[in-house]
Amino acid sequence: MSDKDIEAKQDASQAELLSTEKLHELLRKLDMDGPEMTKLEREAEAERSAVHEFWSTQPVPQTADTVSREGEVHAPLAPEQIRTEPYALPSETMEWCVVDVCDAQQMRELYVLLTENYVEDSDAMFRFNYSAEFLNWALMPPGFEPQWHVGVRDSAGQLIAFISGIPMDIMVRDTTMRMADINYLCLHKSLRGKRMAPLLIKEVTRRIHLTGVFQAVYTVGKLLPKPVATCRYFHRSLNPRKLMETGFSQQLSAPELAKVVATMRLPTTPSVPGLRAMRKGDVGQVRKLLNRFLKRRFEIVPVFRTDAEVAHWLMPRTDVVWTYVVEDAGRPGRITDFFSFYSLPSAVLKSESRKGAKKAAPVYRSVNAAYLFYYGTRDDYDISLTPNEREMCGGAKREKALVRARTDELIRKRLLELMADALVLARNAGFDVFNCLDMMDNSMFIRELKFGPGDGYLRYYLFNYMARAIESPKVGFVML
């Protein structure tokens, strides 16, 4: 190679580097490279001096506690130790109720309460918009307990507060327990600041105890005593223009937006051979694949004991959940992989992009967000080391680490193929953004598939169970 050829190659490499750096700068402006990891540090500092009047009385590890022994905080209560009457509400005009999610009218009331009062982002620009179909899916798994769907009504009969639990078998490291998955704590805005949330938690806990369940799992964005795991949100843009125009992402100039649109462009069709929508006959194989994948790779996972559970959570439902399997071409009917995602749109409350704009941007009512749900692939590769590799390892411990690293690399390559197709299918289904947490094996593909870190975190908590901290890649339980 001549000196001129070498110089030309160096120039090309430098140009590619500059192009990459410019792209990362554009992605940062699009909220694809979010704030530095200082938010957690600020919250941890504030937590050290925080006073938690309610949580300090509950069977959870406190902020300063070091967990050295895993296990329940207190033993199961005897029936005579469990309160039989509901807790007193702060006003005689309020009354407890069970929200019958099988009743269309009551489901509509719950939908309205959540739509108008549930989680907003920190800038009050977006709010989760749960559909009635989604709530049916989330609140009515096989064996659900109607009494765990706890509401409060005012004197006019209006539903003004809600909290729910569903039963699940959860494995924390090597211990499997029946737990309550607590979710959808929601108060009408007029009740905020009146200490109703602790009352709802105490009441649903009482009802759960009456059924013989004494542990629970829940997630919260904010820092409380004391999370067992903290995961960060990542976002992959599927419709950059709409995300910018709704204020989900920052404003870009026309050339910058064009560059991002080109960078985020996806193929028109999936590429993995044998990929198809999940069918009823796949349920048994998917359950075995999922349970094995979760148990072998992660430290907090659900245990799906019946095909009915997997059918409920993973069989495709229109506008709720999408699940795709890969059928082995060489062995028809054999499922080798699967992945799933669900729909959780955010209502657009206001849009920064329209403020002072010379030309009115399209008005959107929602951002259609897909969230990665469960997936599974093989992890039982037959990896053999050569005599030379064994000699270089110098012992069984390093040999095992090398086999594990090679297995992880094979899993990474497969997940890249599967999740690339998940993005294509989500885009084709009309989603604007694809979200996930840095849990499970997601870190294997989020960077290469152009996910970027958001500024939101989700913290996992255990009630009446002490567990050592779990790193986010070892979390295998997806909370809706």
GROMACS .gro file of N, CA, C and O in nm, residues 32-128:
model
  388
   32MET      N    1  -3.177   1.125   2.316
   32MET     CA    2  -3.133   0.987   2.302
   32MET      C    3  -3.006   0.960   2.381
   32MET      O    4  -2.962   0.849   2.392
   33ASP      N    5  -2.938   1.061   2.427
   33ASP     CA    6  -2.827   1.044   2.521
   33ASP      C    7  -2.857   1.136   2.637
   33ASP      O    8  -2.818   1.251   2.640
   34GLY      N    9  -2.932   1.085   2.732
   34GLY     CA   10  -2.991   1.167   2.836
   34GLY      C   11  -2.890   1.223   2.933
   34GLY      O   12  -2.769   1.217   2.913
   35PRO      N   13  -2.940   1.277   3.045
   35PRO     CA   14  -2.853   1.343   3.141
   35PRO      C   15  -2.754   1.246   3.203
   35PRO      O   16  -2.774   1.126   3.204
   36GLU      N   17  -2.645   1.300   3.252
   36GLU     CA   18  -2.546   1.217   3.319
   36GLU      C   19  -2.609   1.149   3.441
   36GLU      O   20  -2.710   1.193   3.493
   37MET      N   21  -2.542   1.044   3.487
   37MET     CA   22  -2.596   0.966   3.598
   37MET      C   23  -2.576   1.040   3.730
   37MET      O   24  -2.511   0.990   3.821
   38THR      N   25  -2.630   1.158   3.739
   38THR     CA   26  -2.621   1.235   3.863
   38THR      C   27  -2.755   1.243   3.934
   38THR      O   28  -2.761   1.274   4.051
   39LYS      N   29  -2.861   1.214   3.861
   39LYS     CA   30  -2.994   1.219   3.922
   39LYS      C   31  -3.005   1.121   4.038
   39LYS      O   32  -3.057   1.155   4.145
   40LEU      N   33  -2.954   1.001   4.020
   40LEU     CA   34  -2.958   0.901   4.128
   40LEU      C   35  -2.877   0.947   4.249
   40LEU      O   36  -2.917   0.925   4.363
   41GLU      N   37  -2.765   1.009   4.222
   41GLU     CA   38  -2.682   1.057   4.333
   41GLU      C   39  -2.753   1.167   4.412
   41GLU      O   40  -2.749   1.168   4.535
   42ARG      N   41  -2.820   1.257   4.340
   42ARG     CA   42  -2.893   1.364   4.410
   42ARG      C   43  -3.006   1.306   4.493
   42ARG      O   44  -3.029   1.348   4.607
   43GLU      N   45  -3.077   1.209   4.437
   43GLU     CA   46  -3.189   1.149   4.510
   43GLU      C   47  -3.139   1.071   4.632
   43GLU      O   48  -3.202   1.073   4.738
   44ALA      N   49  -3.027   1.001   4.616
   44ALA     CA   50  -2.971   0.926   4.729
   44ALA      C   51  -2.928   1.019   4.840
   44ALA      O   52  -2.947   0.990   4.959
   45GLU      N   53  -2.872   1.134   4.804
   45GLU     CA   54  -2.830   1.232   4.905
   45GLU      C   55  -2.951   1.285   4.980
   45GLU      O   56  -2.948   1.298   5.104
   46ALA      N   57  -3.059   1.317   4.908
   46ALA     CA   58  -3.181   1.367   4.973
   46ALA      C   59  -3.244   1.261   5.060
   46ALA      O   60  -3.299   1.290   5.168
   47GLU      N   61  -3.234   1.135   5.019
   47GLU     CA   62  -3.296   1.026   5.094
   47GLU      C   63  -3.230   1.004   5.228
   47GLU      O   64  -3.294   0.964   5.326
   48ARG      N   65  -3.101   1.034   5.238
   48ARG     CA   66  -3.030   1.012   5.365
   48ARG      C   67  -3.087   1.095   5.479
   48ARG      O   68  -3.079   1.057   5.595
   49SER      N   69  -3.146   1.208   5.446
   49SER     CA   70  -3.203   1.293   5.551
   49SER      C   71  -3.356   1.293   5.550
   49SER      O   72  -3.418   1.365   5.627
   50ALA      N   73  -3.416   1.212   5.464
   50ALA     CA   74  -3.563   1.211   5.453
   50ALA      C   75  -3.625   1.137   5.571
   50ALA      O   76  -3.566   1.046   5.629
   51VAL      N   77  -3.746   1.177   5.605
   51VAL     CA   78  -3.823   1.112   5.711
   51VAL      C   79  -3.945   1.048   5.646
   51VAL      O   80  -4.022   1.114   5.576
   52HIS      N   81  -3.963   0.918   5.668
   52HIS     CA   82  -4.074   0.844   5.611
   52HIS      C   83  -4.164   0.795   5.724
   52HIS      O   84  -4.141   0.688   5.781
   53GLU      N   85  -4.264   0.874   5.757
   53GLU     CA   86  -4.350   0.840   5.870
   53GLU      C   87  -4.421   0.707   5.850
   53GLU      O   88  -4.440   0.631   5.945
   54PHE      N   89  -4.461   0.679   5.727
   54PHE     CA   90  -4.533   0.555   5.701
   54PHE      C   91  -4.437   0.438   5.682
   54PHE      O   92  -4.446   0.335   5.750
   55TRP      N   93  -4.340   0.453   5.590
   55TRP     CA   94  -4.255   0.340   5.556
   55TRP      C   95  -4.164   0.297   5.671
   55TRP      O   96  -4.120   0.181   5.676
   56SER      N   97  -4.139   0.386   5.765
   56SER     CA   98  -4.058   0.347   5.881
   56SER      C   99  -4.131   0.250   5.972
   56SER      O  100  -4.070   0.187   6.058
   57THR      N  101  -4.263   0.237   5.954
   57THR     CA  102  -4.343   0.145   6.034
   57THR      C  103  -4.372   0.013   5.962
   57THR      O  104  -4.438  -0.075   6.018
   58GLN      N  105  -4.323  -0.001   5.839
   58GLN     CA  106  -4.356  -0.117   5.757
   58GLN      C  107  -4.241  -0.218   5.754
   58GLN      O  108  -4.125  -0.182   5.777
   59PRO      N  109  -4.273  -0.345   5.724
   59PRO     CA  110  -4.168  -0.449   5.719
   59PRO      C  111  -4.087  -0.443   5.589
   59PRO      O  112  -4.092  -0.532   5.504
   60VAL      N  113  -4.012  -0.333   5.577
   60VAL     CA  114  -3.923  -0.314   5.462
   60VAL      C  115  -3.788  -0.266   5.515
   60VAL      O  116  -3.782  -0.205   5.622
   61PRO      N  117  -3.680  -0.294   5.443
   61PRO     CA  118  -3.549  -0.244   5.488
   61PRO      C  119  -3.546  -0.091   5.483
   61PRO      O  120  -3.598  -0.031   5.390
   62GLN      N  121  -3.490  -0.031   5.583
   62GLN     CA  122  -3.478   0.115   5.586
   62GLN      C  123  -3.354   0.159   5.509
   62GLN      O  124  -3.266   0.079   5.478
   63THR      N  125  -3.350   0.287   5.480
   63THR     CA  126  -3.246   0.340   5.391
   63THR      C  127  -3.106   0.305   5.439
   63THR      O  128  -3.018   0.269   5.359
   64ALA      N  129  -3.080   0.314   5.568
   64ALA     CA  130  -2.945   0.290   5.621
   64ALA      C  131  -2.915   0.143   5.646
   64ALA      O  132  -2.802   0.108   5.681
   65ASP      N  133  -3.015   0.057   5.629
   65ASP     CA  134  -2.995  -0.085   5.658
   65ASP      C  135  -2.903  -0.151   5.556
   65ASP      O  136  -2.909  -0.123   5.436
   66THR      N  137  -2.822  -0.242   5.605
   66THR     CA  138  -2.743  -0.330   5.518
   66THR      C  139  -2.802  -0.470   5.528
   66THR      O  140  -2.811  -0.526   5.638
   67VAL      N  141  -2.844  -0.523   5.416
   67VAL     CA  142  -2.909  -0.654   5.416
   67VAL      C  143  -2.801  -0.762   5.409
   67VAL      O  144  -2.729  -0.775   5.309
   68SER      N  145  -2.787  -0.837   5.516
   68SER     CA  146  -2.687  -0.943   5.520
   68SER      C  147  -2.750  -1.082   5.515
   68SER      O  148  -2.684  -1.179   5.478
   69ARG      N  149  -2.879  -1.089   5.551
   69ARG     CA  150  -2.949  -1.218   5.550
   69ARG      C  151  -3.078  -1.203   5.471
   69ARG      O  152  -3.157  -1.112   5.495
   70GLU      N  153  -3.100  -1.292   5.377
   70GLU     CA  154  -3.221  -1.286   5.296
   70GLU      C  155  -3.332  -1.367   5.361
   70GLU      O  156  -3.308  -1.475   5.415
   71GLY      N  157  -3.453  -1.313   5.355
   71GLY     CA  158  -3.567  -1.384   5.410
   71GLY      C  159  -3.675  -1.289   5.454
   71GLY      O  160  -3.661  -1.167   5.447
   72GLU      N  161  -3.784  -1.346   5.502
   72GLU     CA  162  -3.898  -1.265   5.543
   72GLU      C  163  -3.863  -1.181   5.667
   72GLU      O  164  -3.782  -1.221   5.751
   73VAL      N  165  -3.927  -1.064   5.676
   73VAL     CA  166  -3.906  -0.977   5.792
   73VAL      C  167  -3.982  -1.031   5.911
   73VAL      O  168  -3.930  -1.041   6.022
   74HIS      N  169  -4.109  -1.065   5.889
   74HIS     CA  170  -4.186  -1.129   5.996
   74HIS      C  171  -4.255  -1.253   5.940
   74HIS      O  172  -4.285  -1.262   5.821
   75ALA      N  173  -4.276  -1.349   6.027
   75ALA     CA  174  -4.339  -1.474   5.987
   75ALA      C  175  -4.485  -1.451   5.949
   75ALA      O  176  -4.544  -1.348   5.984
   76PRO      N  177  -4.546  -1.544   5.875
   76PRO     CA  178  -4.688  -1.531   5.842
   76PRO      C  179  -4.771  -1.511   5.968
   76PRO      O  180  -4.747  -1.571   6.073
   77LEU      N  181  -4.870  -1.423   5.958
   77LEU     CA  182  -4.955  -1.392   6.072
   77LEU      C  183  -5.061  -1.500   6.090
   77LEU      O  184  -5.112  -1.557   5.994
   78ALA      N  185  -5.093  -1.528   6.215
   78ALA     CA  186  -5.205  -1.617   6.245
   78ALA      C  187  -5.335  -1.544   6.214
   78ALA      O  188  -5.341  -1.421   6.218
   79PRO      N  189  -5.441  -1.618   6.181
   79PRO     CA  190  -5.569  -1.552   6.145
   79PRO      C  191  -5.615  -1.451   6.249
   79PRO      O  192  -5.666  -1.344   6.214
   80GLU      N  193  -5.596  -1.482   6.378
   80GLU     CA  194  -5.643  -1.390   6.483
   80GLU      C  195  -5.558  -1.264   6.492
   80GLU      O  196  -5.598  -1.166   6.557
   81GLN      N  197  -5.443  -1.262   6.426
   81GLN     CA  198  -5.357  -1.144   6.427
   81GLN      C  199  -5.392  -1.046   6.313
   81GLN      O  200  -5.338  -0.936   6.309
   82ILE      N  201  -5.478  -1.088   6.224
   82ILE     CA  202  -5.510  -1.006   6.106
   82ILE      C  203  -5.638  -0.928   6.132
   82ILE      O  204  -5.741  -0.985   6.170
   83ARG      N  205  -5.634  -0.802   6.111
   83ARG     CA  206  -5.749  -0.715   6.129
   83ARG      C  207  -5.862  -0.760   6.036
   83ARG      O  208  -5.842  -0.782   5.917
   84THR      N  209  -5.981  -0.772   6.092
   84THR     CA  210  -6.095  -0.819   6.013
   84THR      C  211  -6.179  -0.705   5.955
   84THR      O  212  -6.251  -0.726   5.857
   85GLU      N  213  -6.172  -0.587   6.015
   85GLU     CA  214  -6.251  -0.474   5.969
   85GLU      C  215  -6.165  -0.378   5.886
   85GLU      O  216  -6.047  -0.359   5.915
   86PRO      N  217  -6.224  -0.316   5.784
   86PRO     CA  218  -6.147  -0.218   5.705
   86PRO      C  219  -6.102  -0.101   5.791
   86PRO      O  220  -6.161  -0.070   5.895
   87TYR      N  221  -5.995  -0.036   5.748
   87TYR     CA  222  -5.945   0.082   5.818
   87TYR      C  223  -6.043   0.198   5.801
   87TYR      O  224  -6.114   0.208   5.700
   88ALA      N  225  -6.048   0.284   5.901
   88ALA     CA  226  -6.139   0.398   5.897
   88ALA      C  227  -6.090   0.500   5.794
   88ALA      O  228  -5.971   0.533   5.789
   89LEU      N  229  -6.183   0.549   5.715
   89LEU     CA  230  -6.151   0.652   5.617
   89LEU      C  231  -6.159   0.790   5.684
   89LEU      O  232  -6.227   0.807   5.785
   90PRO      N  233  -6.092   0.891   5.629
   90PRO     CA  234  -6.085   1.022   5.696
   90PRO      C  235  -6.215   1.101   5.694
   90PRO      O  236  -6.227   1.201   5.765
   91SER      N  237  -6.313   1.057   5.616
   91SER     CA  238  -6.440   1.128   5.608
   91SER      C  239  -6.555   1.030   5.601
   91SER      O  240  -6.544   0.924   5.537
   92GLU      N  241  -6.666   1.065   5.666
   92GLU     CA  242  -6.784   0.979   5.662
   92GLU      C  243  -6.849   0.978   5.525
   92GLU      O  244  -6.934   0.893   5.497
   93THR      N  245  -6.809   1.072   5.439
   93THR     CA  246  -6.865   1.075   5.304
   93THR      C  247  -6.793   0.978   5.210
   93THR      O  248  -6.831   0.964   5.095
   94MET      N  249  -6.689   0.913   5.260
   94MET     CA  250  -6.614   0.816   5.179
   94MET      C  251  -6.648   0.675   5.224
   94MET      O  252  -6.678   0.651   5.340
   95GLU      N  253  -6.639   0.582   5.130
   95GLU     CA  254  -6.658   0.441   5.165
   95GLU      C  255  -6.569   0.353   5.077
   95GLU      O  256  -6.541   0.385   4.961
   96TRP      N  257  -6.522   0.243   5.139
   96TRP     CA  258  -6.444   0.145   5.065
   96TRP      C  259  -6.534   0.071   4.966
   96TRP      O  260  -6.654   0.054   4.991
   97CYS      N  261  -6.477   0.024   4.858
   97CYS     CA  262  -6.552  -0.060   4.764
   97CYS      C  263  -6.455  -0.156   4.696
   97CYS      O  264  -6.333  -0.136   4.697
   98VAL      N  265  -6.510  -0.261   4.642
   98VAL     CA  266  -6.435  -0.349   4.552
   98VAL      C  267  -6.471  -0.308   4.410
   98VAL      O  268  -6.589  -0.300   4.375
   99VAL      N  269  -6.371  -0.278   4.330
   99VAL     CA  270  -6.396  -0.241   4.190
   99VAL      C  271  -6.405  -0.370   4.109
   99VAL      O  272  -6.307  -0.444   4.095
  100ASP      N  273  -6.524  -0.398   4.060
  100ASP     CA  274  -6.549  -0.520   3.983
  100ASP      C  275  -6.500  -0.498   3.840
  100ASP      O  276  -6.569  -0.437   3.758
  101VAL      N  277  -6.380  -0.548   3.809
  101VAL     CA  278  -6.323  -0.524   3.677
  101VAL      C  279  -6.391  -0.608   3.569
  101VAL      O  280  -6.361  -0.592   3.450
  102CYS      N  281  -6.481  -0.696   3.611
  102CYS     CA  282  -6.559  -0.771   3.512
  102CYS      C  283  -6.681  -0.692   3.465
  102CYS      O  284  -6.747  -0.729   3.368
  103ASP      N  285  -6.711  -0.583   3.536
  103ASP     CA  286  -6.827  -0.500   3.505
  103ASP      C  287  -6.783  -0.383   3.417
  103ASP      O  288  -6.694  -0.305   3.455
  104ALA      N  289  -6.843  -0.370   3.300
  104ALA     CA  290  -6.800  -0.269   3.203
  104ALA      C  291  -6.811  -0.127   3.258
  104ALA      O  292  -6.723  -0.043   3.234
  105GLN      N  293  -6.917  -0.097   3.335
  105GLN     CA  294  -6.935   0.036   3.388
  105GLN      C  295  -6.827   0.070   3.492
  105GLN      O  296  -6.769   0.179   3.491
  106GLN      N  297  -6.798  -0.026   3.580
  106GLN     CA  298  -6.694  -0.002   3.681
  106GLN      C  299  -6.555   0.006   3.617
  106GLN      O  300  -6.470   0.085   3.661
  107MET      N  301  -6.533  -0.072   3.513
  107MET     CA  302  -6.406  -0.061   3.441
  107MET      C  303  -6.394   0.076   3.376
  107MET      O  304  -6.285   0.137   3.372
  108ARG      N  305  -6.504   0.128   3.327
  108ARG     CA  306  -6.503   0.262   3.268
  108ARG      C  307  -6.469   0.367   3.374
  108ARG      O  308  -6.391   0.460   3.348
  109GLU      N  309  -6.523   0.351   3.495
  109GLU     CA  310  -6.492   0.444   3.603
  109GLU      C  311  -6.343   0.441   3.637
  109GLU      O  312  -6.280   0.545   3.660
  110LEU      N  313  -6.288   0.320   3.642
  110LEU     CA  314  -6.146   0.306   3.672
  110LEU      C  315  -6.062   0.370   3.562
  110LEU      O  316  -5.963   0.440   3.588
  111TYR      N  317  -6.102   0.348   3.438
  111TYR     CA  318  -6.031   0.408   3.325
  111TYR      C  319  -6.029   0.560   3.337
  111TYR      O  320  -5.925   0.624   3.318
  112VAL      N  321  -6.143   0.619   3.371
  112VAL     CA  322  -6.152   0.765   3.383
  112VAL      C  323  -6.061   0.814   3.497
  112VAL      O  324  -5.989   0.913   3.482
  113LEU      N  325  -6.065   0.745   3.612
  113LEU     CA  326  -5.981   0.785   3.725
  113LEU      C  327  -5.834   0.785   3.686
  113LEU      O  328  -5.761   0.881   3.713
  114LEU      N  329  -5.789   0.677   3.623
  114LEU     CA  330  -5.648   0.667   3.585
  114LEU      C  331  -5.613   0.767   3.475
  114LEU      O  332  -5.507   0.831   3.480
  115THR      N  333  -5.700   0.781   3.378
  115THR     CA  334  -5.673   0.871   3.265
  115THR      C  335  -5.657   1.015   3.312
  115THR      O  336  -5.572   1.090   3.262
  116GLU      N  337  -5.736   1.056   3.410
  116GLU     CA  338  -5.736   1.196   3.453
  116GLU      C  339  -5.643   1.224   3.570
  116GLU      O  340  -5.613   1.342   3.597
  117ASN      N  341  -5.593   1.119   3.637
  117ASN     CA  342  -5.519   1.144   3.761
  117ASN      C  343  -5.391   1.066   3.779
  117ASN      O  344  -5.321   1.086   3.879
  118TYR      N  345  -5.359   0.976   3.685
  118TYR     CA  346  -5.246   0.885   3.711
  118TYR      C  347  -5.114   0.950   3.673
  118TYR      O  348  -5.104   1.070   3.655
  119VAL      N  349  -5.011   0.869   3.658
  119VAL     CA  350  -4.873   0.914   3.649
  119VAL      C  351  -4.851   1.011   3.533
  119VAL      O  352  -4.887   0.983   3.419
  120GLU      N  353  -4.790   1.125   3.565
  120GLU     CA  354  -4.747   1.223   3.465
  120GLU      C  355  -4.595   1.231   3.468
  120GLU      O  356  -4.531   1.196   3.569
  121ASP      N  357  -4.535   1.280   3.359
  121ASP     CA  358  -4.392   1.306   3.362
  121ASP      C  359  -4.365   1.431   3.444
  121ASP      O  360  -4.457   1.504   3.482
  122SER      N  361  -4.239   1.457   3.473
  122SER     CA  362  -4.204   1.566   3.564
  122SER      C  363  -4.243   1.703   3.511
  122SER      O  364  -4.262   1.796   3.588
  123ASP      N  365  -4.257   1.717   3.379
  123ASP     CA  366  -4.295   1.845   3.320
  123ASP      C  367  -4.445   1.856   3.295
  123ASP      O  368  -4.491   1.954   3.235
  124ALA      N  369  -4.522   1.756   3.339
  124ALA     CA  370  -4.667   1.754   3.321
  124ALA      C  371  -4.706   1.769   3.174
  124ALA      O  372  -4.805   1.835   3.141
  125MET      N  373  -4.630   1.706   3.086
  125MET     CA  374  -4.660   1.712   2.944
  125MET      C  375  -4.727   1.584   2.894
  125MET      O  376  -4.797   1.585   2.793
  126PHE      N  377  -4.705   1.472   2.965
  126PHE     CA  378  -4.758   1.343   2.923
  126PHE      C  379  -4.815   1.269   3.044
  126PHE      O  380  -4.768   1.286   3.156
  127ARG      N  381  -4.916   1.186   3.019
  127ARG     CA  382  -4.972   1.101   3.124
  127ARG      C  383  -5.007   0.967   3.064
  127ARG      O  384  -5.062   0.959   2.953
  128PHE      N  385  -4.973   0.858   3.135
  128PHE     CA  386  -5.010   0.725   3.089
  128PHE      C  387  -5.160   0.719   3.059
  128PHE      O  388  -5.241   0.769   3.136
   0.00000   0.00000   0.00000
